[in-house]
Amino acid sequence: MLKNINQLIDETLNELENLASEDEKSDELVLKLQVLVQKRQILLDDFADENVEVVRTVLNEQLLITQVFEKRARKILSHIQSLLNLKKKNKRQINLYQSVDANK
């Protein structure tokens, strides 16, 4: 089950990485990602095994996977934020030019 959730998170991050930020589907994908991360956290919280070494190994592996997911998500967030900032800047410039043109 955990492996399936990790795969779905990976696929969702791939979709987000390859999707334009203006695309309405990005909001749906972010929501899907949040749900998947919550399910993953529940599975990790409930993970149990009689062998302590198995638990340690699995949780260490999952920690590494978590770090990769987090790095990818931060990169996506940074990219979207930069696009939004650029869009705002361009909008302000257009408004300025429209204002100057209207005052002629």
CSV table of C-alpha atoms in Angstrom, one decimal:
chain,number,residue,atom,x,y,z
A,1,MET,CA,0.0,0.0,0.0
A,2,LEU,CA,2.8,2.4,0.9
A,3,LYS,CA,4.6,1.6,-2.3
A,4,ASN,CA,1.4,2.4,-4.3
A,5,ILE,CA,1.0,5.8,-2.5
A,6,ASN,CA,4.6,6.7,-3.2
A,7,GLN,CA,4.0,5.9,-6.8
A,8,LEU,CA,0.9,8.0,-7.0
A,9,ILE,CA,2.7,10.9,-5.3
A,10,ASP,CA,5.6,10.6,-7.8
A,11,GLU,CA,3.1,10.6,-10.7
A,12,THR,CA,1.3,13.6,-9.3
A,13,LEU,CA,4.6,15.5,-8.9
A,14,ASN,CA,5.5,14.6,-12.5
A,15,GLU,CA,2.2,16.0,-13.7
A,16,LEU,CA,2.7,19.2,-11.7
A,17,GLU,CA,6.2,19.6,-13.1
A,18,ASN,CA,5.0,19.3,-16.7
A,19,LEU,CA,1.9,21.5,-16.3
A,20,ALA,CA,1.6,25.2,-17.0
A,21,SER,CA,0.9,27.1,-13.8
A,22,GLU,CA,-2.1,28.8,-15.4
A,23,ASP,CA,-3.7,25.4,-16.1
A,24,GLU,CA,-6.8,24.9,-13.9
A,25,LYS,CA,-5.8,21.3,-13.5
A,26,SER,CA,-2.8,22.4,-11.3
A,27,ASP,CA,-5.2,23.2,-8.4
A,28,GLU,CA,-6.8,19.7,-8.7
A,29,LEU,CA,-3.3,18.1,-8.7
A,30,VAL,CA,-2.2,20.1,-5.6
A,31,LEU,CA,-5.3,18.9,-3.8
A,32,LYS,CA,-4.7,15.3,-4.9
A,33,LEU,CA,-1.1,15.6,-3.7
A,34,GLN,CA,-2.3,16.8,-0.3
A,35,VAL,CA,-4.6,13.9,0.1
A,36,LEU,CA,-2.0,11.4,-1.0
A,37,VAL,CA,0.6,12.9,1.5
A,38,GLN,CA,-2.0,12.6,4.3
A,39,LYS,CA,-2.7,9.0,3.4
A,40,ARG,CA,1.1,8.3,3.3
A,41,GLN,CA,1.6,9.9,6.7
A,42,ILE,CA,-1.2,7.7,8.2
A,43,LEU,CA,0.4,4.6,6.8
A,44,LEU,CA,3.8,5.6,8.1
A,45,ASP,CA,2.3,6.4,11.6
A,46,ASP,CA,0.6,3.0,11.6
A,47,PHE,CA,3.6,1.0,10.3
A,48,ALA,CA,4.5,-1.8,12.6
A,49,ASP,CA,6.6,-4.9,12.5
A,50,GLU,CA,7.9,-7.2,15.2
A,51,ASN,CA,11.4,-6.9,13.9
A,52,VAL,CA,12.9,-3.6,15.0
A,53,GLU,CA,15.5,-3.7,12.2
A,54,VAL,CA,12.8,-4.0,9.6
A,55,VAL,CA,11.0,-1.0,11.0
A,56,ARG,CA,14.3,1.0,11.1
A,57,THR,CA,15.1,0.1,7.5
A,58,VAL,CA,11.7,0.8,6.1
A,59,LEU,CA,11.4,4.1,7.9
A,60,ASN,CA,14.9,5.2,6.8
A,61,GLU,CA,14.0,4.4,3.2
A,62,GLN,CA,10.8,6.3,3.5
A,63,LEU,CA,12.7,9.3,5.0
A,64,LEU,CA,14.9,9.4,1.9
A,65,ILE,CA,11.8,9.2,-0.3
A,66,THR,CA,10.2,12.0,1.7
A,67,GLN,CA,13.2,14.2,1.2
A,68,VAL,CA,13.1,13.7,-2.5
A,69,PHE,CA,9.4,14.4,-2.6
A,70,GLU,CA,9.9,17.6,-0.5
A,71,LYS,CA,12.7,18.8,-2.8
A,72,ARG,CA,10.6,18.3,-5.9
A,73,ALA,CA,7.6,20.0,-4.3
A,74,ARG,CA,9.7,23.0,-3.2
A,75,LYS,CA,11.0,23.3,-6.8
A,76,ILE,CA,7.5,23.3,-8.2
A,77,LEU,CA,6.3,25.8,-5.7
A,78,SER,CA,9.3,28.1,-6.4
A,79,HIS,CA,8.6,27.9,-10.1
A,80,ILE,CA,4.9,28.7,-9.8
A,81,GLN,CA,5.7,31.6,-7.4
A,82,SER,CA,8.2,33.1,-9.9
A,83,LEU,CA,5.6,32.8,-12.7
A,84,LEU,CA,3.0,34.5,-10.6
A,85,ASN,CA,5.3,37.3,-9.7
A,86,LEU,CA,6.2,37.8,-13.3
A,87,LYS,CA,2.6,37.8,-14.2
A,88,LYS,CA,1.9,40.5,-11.6
A,89,LYS,CA,4.8,42.6,-12.7
A,90,ASN,CA,3.6,42.4,-16.4
A,91,LYS,CA,0.1,43.3,-15.3
A,92,ARG,CA,1.4,46.4,-13.4
A,93,GLN,CA,3.4,47.5,-16.5
A,94,ILE,CA,0.3,47.1,-18.7
A,95,ASN,CA,-1.8,49.1,-16.3
A,96,LEU,CA,0.9,51.8,-16.2
A,97,TYR,CA,1.0,52.0,-20.0
A,98,GLN,CA,-2.8,52.1,-20.2
A,99,SER,CA,-2.8,54.9,-17.6
A,100,VAL,CA,-0.2,57.0,-19.5
A,101,ASP,CA,-2.0,56.4,-22.8
A,102,ALA,CA,-5.4,57.5,-21.3
A,103,ASN,CA,-3.9,60.7,-20.0
A,104,LYS,CA,-2.7,61.8,-23.5
